[in-house]
Coordinates of C-alpha atoms in Angstrom, one line a residue:
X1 CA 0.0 0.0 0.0
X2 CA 1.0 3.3 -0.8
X3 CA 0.4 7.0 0.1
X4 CA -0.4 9.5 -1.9
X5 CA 3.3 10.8 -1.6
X6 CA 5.1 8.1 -2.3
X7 CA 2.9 7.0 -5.6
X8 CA 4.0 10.9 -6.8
X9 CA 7.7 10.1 -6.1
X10 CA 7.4 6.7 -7.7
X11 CA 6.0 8.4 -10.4
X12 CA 7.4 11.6 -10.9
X13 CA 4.4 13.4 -11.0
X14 CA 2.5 15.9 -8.7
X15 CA -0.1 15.0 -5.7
X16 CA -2.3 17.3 -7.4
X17 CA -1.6 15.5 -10.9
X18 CA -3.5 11.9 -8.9
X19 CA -5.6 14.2 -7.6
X20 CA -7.0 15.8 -10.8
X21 CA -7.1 11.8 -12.3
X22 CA -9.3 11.2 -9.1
X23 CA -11.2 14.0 -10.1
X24 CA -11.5 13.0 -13.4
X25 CA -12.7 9.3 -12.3
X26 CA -9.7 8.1 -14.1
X27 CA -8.5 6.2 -10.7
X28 CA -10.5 5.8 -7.4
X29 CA -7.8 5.0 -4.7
X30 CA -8.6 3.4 -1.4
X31 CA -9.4 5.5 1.7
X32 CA -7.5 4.2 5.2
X33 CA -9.4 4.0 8.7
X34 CA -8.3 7.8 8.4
X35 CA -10.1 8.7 5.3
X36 CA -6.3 9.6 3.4
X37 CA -5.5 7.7 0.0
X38 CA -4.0 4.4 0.0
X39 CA -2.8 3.0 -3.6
X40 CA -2.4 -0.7 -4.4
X41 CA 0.1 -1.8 -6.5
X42 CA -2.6 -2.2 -8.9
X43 CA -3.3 1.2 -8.8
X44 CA 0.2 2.0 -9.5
X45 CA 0.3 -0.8 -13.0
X46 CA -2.7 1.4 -13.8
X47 CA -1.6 4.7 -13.8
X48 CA 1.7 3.8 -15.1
X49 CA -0.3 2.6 -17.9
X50 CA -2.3 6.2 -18.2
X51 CA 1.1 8.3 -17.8
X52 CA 2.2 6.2 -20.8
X53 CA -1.2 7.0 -22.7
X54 CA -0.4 10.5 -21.8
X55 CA 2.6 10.9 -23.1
X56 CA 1.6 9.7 -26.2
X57 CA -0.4 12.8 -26.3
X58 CA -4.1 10.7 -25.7
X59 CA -7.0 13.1 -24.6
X60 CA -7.4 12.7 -21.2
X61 CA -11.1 12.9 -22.1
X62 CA -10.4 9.5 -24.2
X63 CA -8.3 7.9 -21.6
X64 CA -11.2 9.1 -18.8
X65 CA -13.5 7.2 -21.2
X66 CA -11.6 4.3 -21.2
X67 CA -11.5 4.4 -17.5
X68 CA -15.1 4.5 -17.6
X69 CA -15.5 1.3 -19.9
X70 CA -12.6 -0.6 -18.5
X71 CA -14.8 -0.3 -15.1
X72 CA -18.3 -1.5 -16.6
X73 CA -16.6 -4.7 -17.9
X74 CA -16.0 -7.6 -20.2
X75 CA -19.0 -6.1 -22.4
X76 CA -17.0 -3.1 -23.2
X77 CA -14.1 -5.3 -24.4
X78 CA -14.6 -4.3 -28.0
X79 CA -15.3 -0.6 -27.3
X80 CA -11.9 -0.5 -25.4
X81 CA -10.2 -2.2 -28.4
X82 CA -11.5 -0.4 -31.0
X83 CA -10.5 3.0 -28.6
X84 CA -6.7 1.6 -28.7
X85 CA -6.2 0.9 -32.0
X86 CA -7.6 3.9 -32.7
X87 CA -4.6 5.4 -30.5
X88 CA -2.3 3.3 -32.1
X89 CA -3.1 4.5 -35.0
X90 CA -2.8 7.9 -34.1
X91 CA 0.9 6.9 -33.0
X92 CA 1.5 5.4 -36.0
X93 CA 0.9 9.3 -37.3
X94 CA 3.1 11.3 -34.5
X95 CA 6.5 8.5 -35.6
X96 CA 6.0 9.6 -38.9
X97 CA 6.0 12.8 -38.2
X98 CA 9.0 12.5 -36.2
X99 CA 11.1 11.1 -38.2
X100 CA 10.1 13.6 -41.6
X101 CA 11.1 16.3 -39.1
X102 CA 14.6 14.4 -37.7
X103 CA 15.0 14.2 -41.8
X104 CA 14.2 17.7 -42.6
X105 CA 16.6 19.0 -39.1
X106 CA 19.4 16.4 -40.1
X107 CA 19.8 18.0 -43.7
X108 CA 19.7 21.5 -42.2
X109 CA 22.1 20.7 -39.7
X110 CA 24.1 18.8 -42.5
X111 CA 23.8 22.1 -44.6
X112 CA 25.0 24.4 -42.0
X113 CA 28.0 22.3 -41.4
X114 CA 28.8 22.1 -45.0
X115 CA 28.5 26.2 -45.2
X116 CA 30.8 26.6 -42.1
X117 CA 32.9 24.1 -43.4
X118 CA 33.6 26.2 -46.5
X119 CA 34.2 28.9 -45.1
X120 CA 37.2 27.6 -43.0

């Protein structure tokens, strides 16, 4: 079990970053005997699994909807699917953006060495 603290350190985000997830019904920690948050290590797969959704630039109103369907069931199975893929996709789209910019920086780099180069 974990406190709210230490799942932020773990994490390396803000108390008020699990707060807001809370708030957005994207995780629903324990309470102790003392009404204070107490994370499972399930908690913590899961919101490992949302930072990584995250950062792969996922609309936190997409991943609080798949919160929502992950926690009605196995009958949302194929909404959650189709909701990844659909993310993967979108994935698919940012790498190949990524690497047409790396091109496009890696011949202007190239040209700026080549013109200070000549210069010498």
């Amino acid at each position: 079990m974990y406190a709210i603290s230490e799942v932020a350190k773990l994490l390396s985000v803000s108390t008020h970053t699990l707060r807001y997830y809370e708030k957005e019904d994207i995780i629903i920690p324990n309470r102790n005997e003392n009404k204070e948050r107490v994370y499972t290590e399930s908690h913590l797969n899961w919101l490992k699994f949302v930072m990584k959704l995250k950062e792969t630039q996922m609309p936190i109103a997409q991943i609080r909807e798949y919160a929502r369907l992950f926690k009605e069931g196995e009958q949302t199975t194929q909404a959650r699917l189709e909701l990844l893929e659909n993310h993967q996709i979108s994935i698919q789209i940012q790498i190949e953006n990524l690497l047409t910019t790396e091109k496009m920086l890696e011949d202007k780099i190239k040209a700026y060495k080549d013109f200070i180069n000549n210069k010498i």
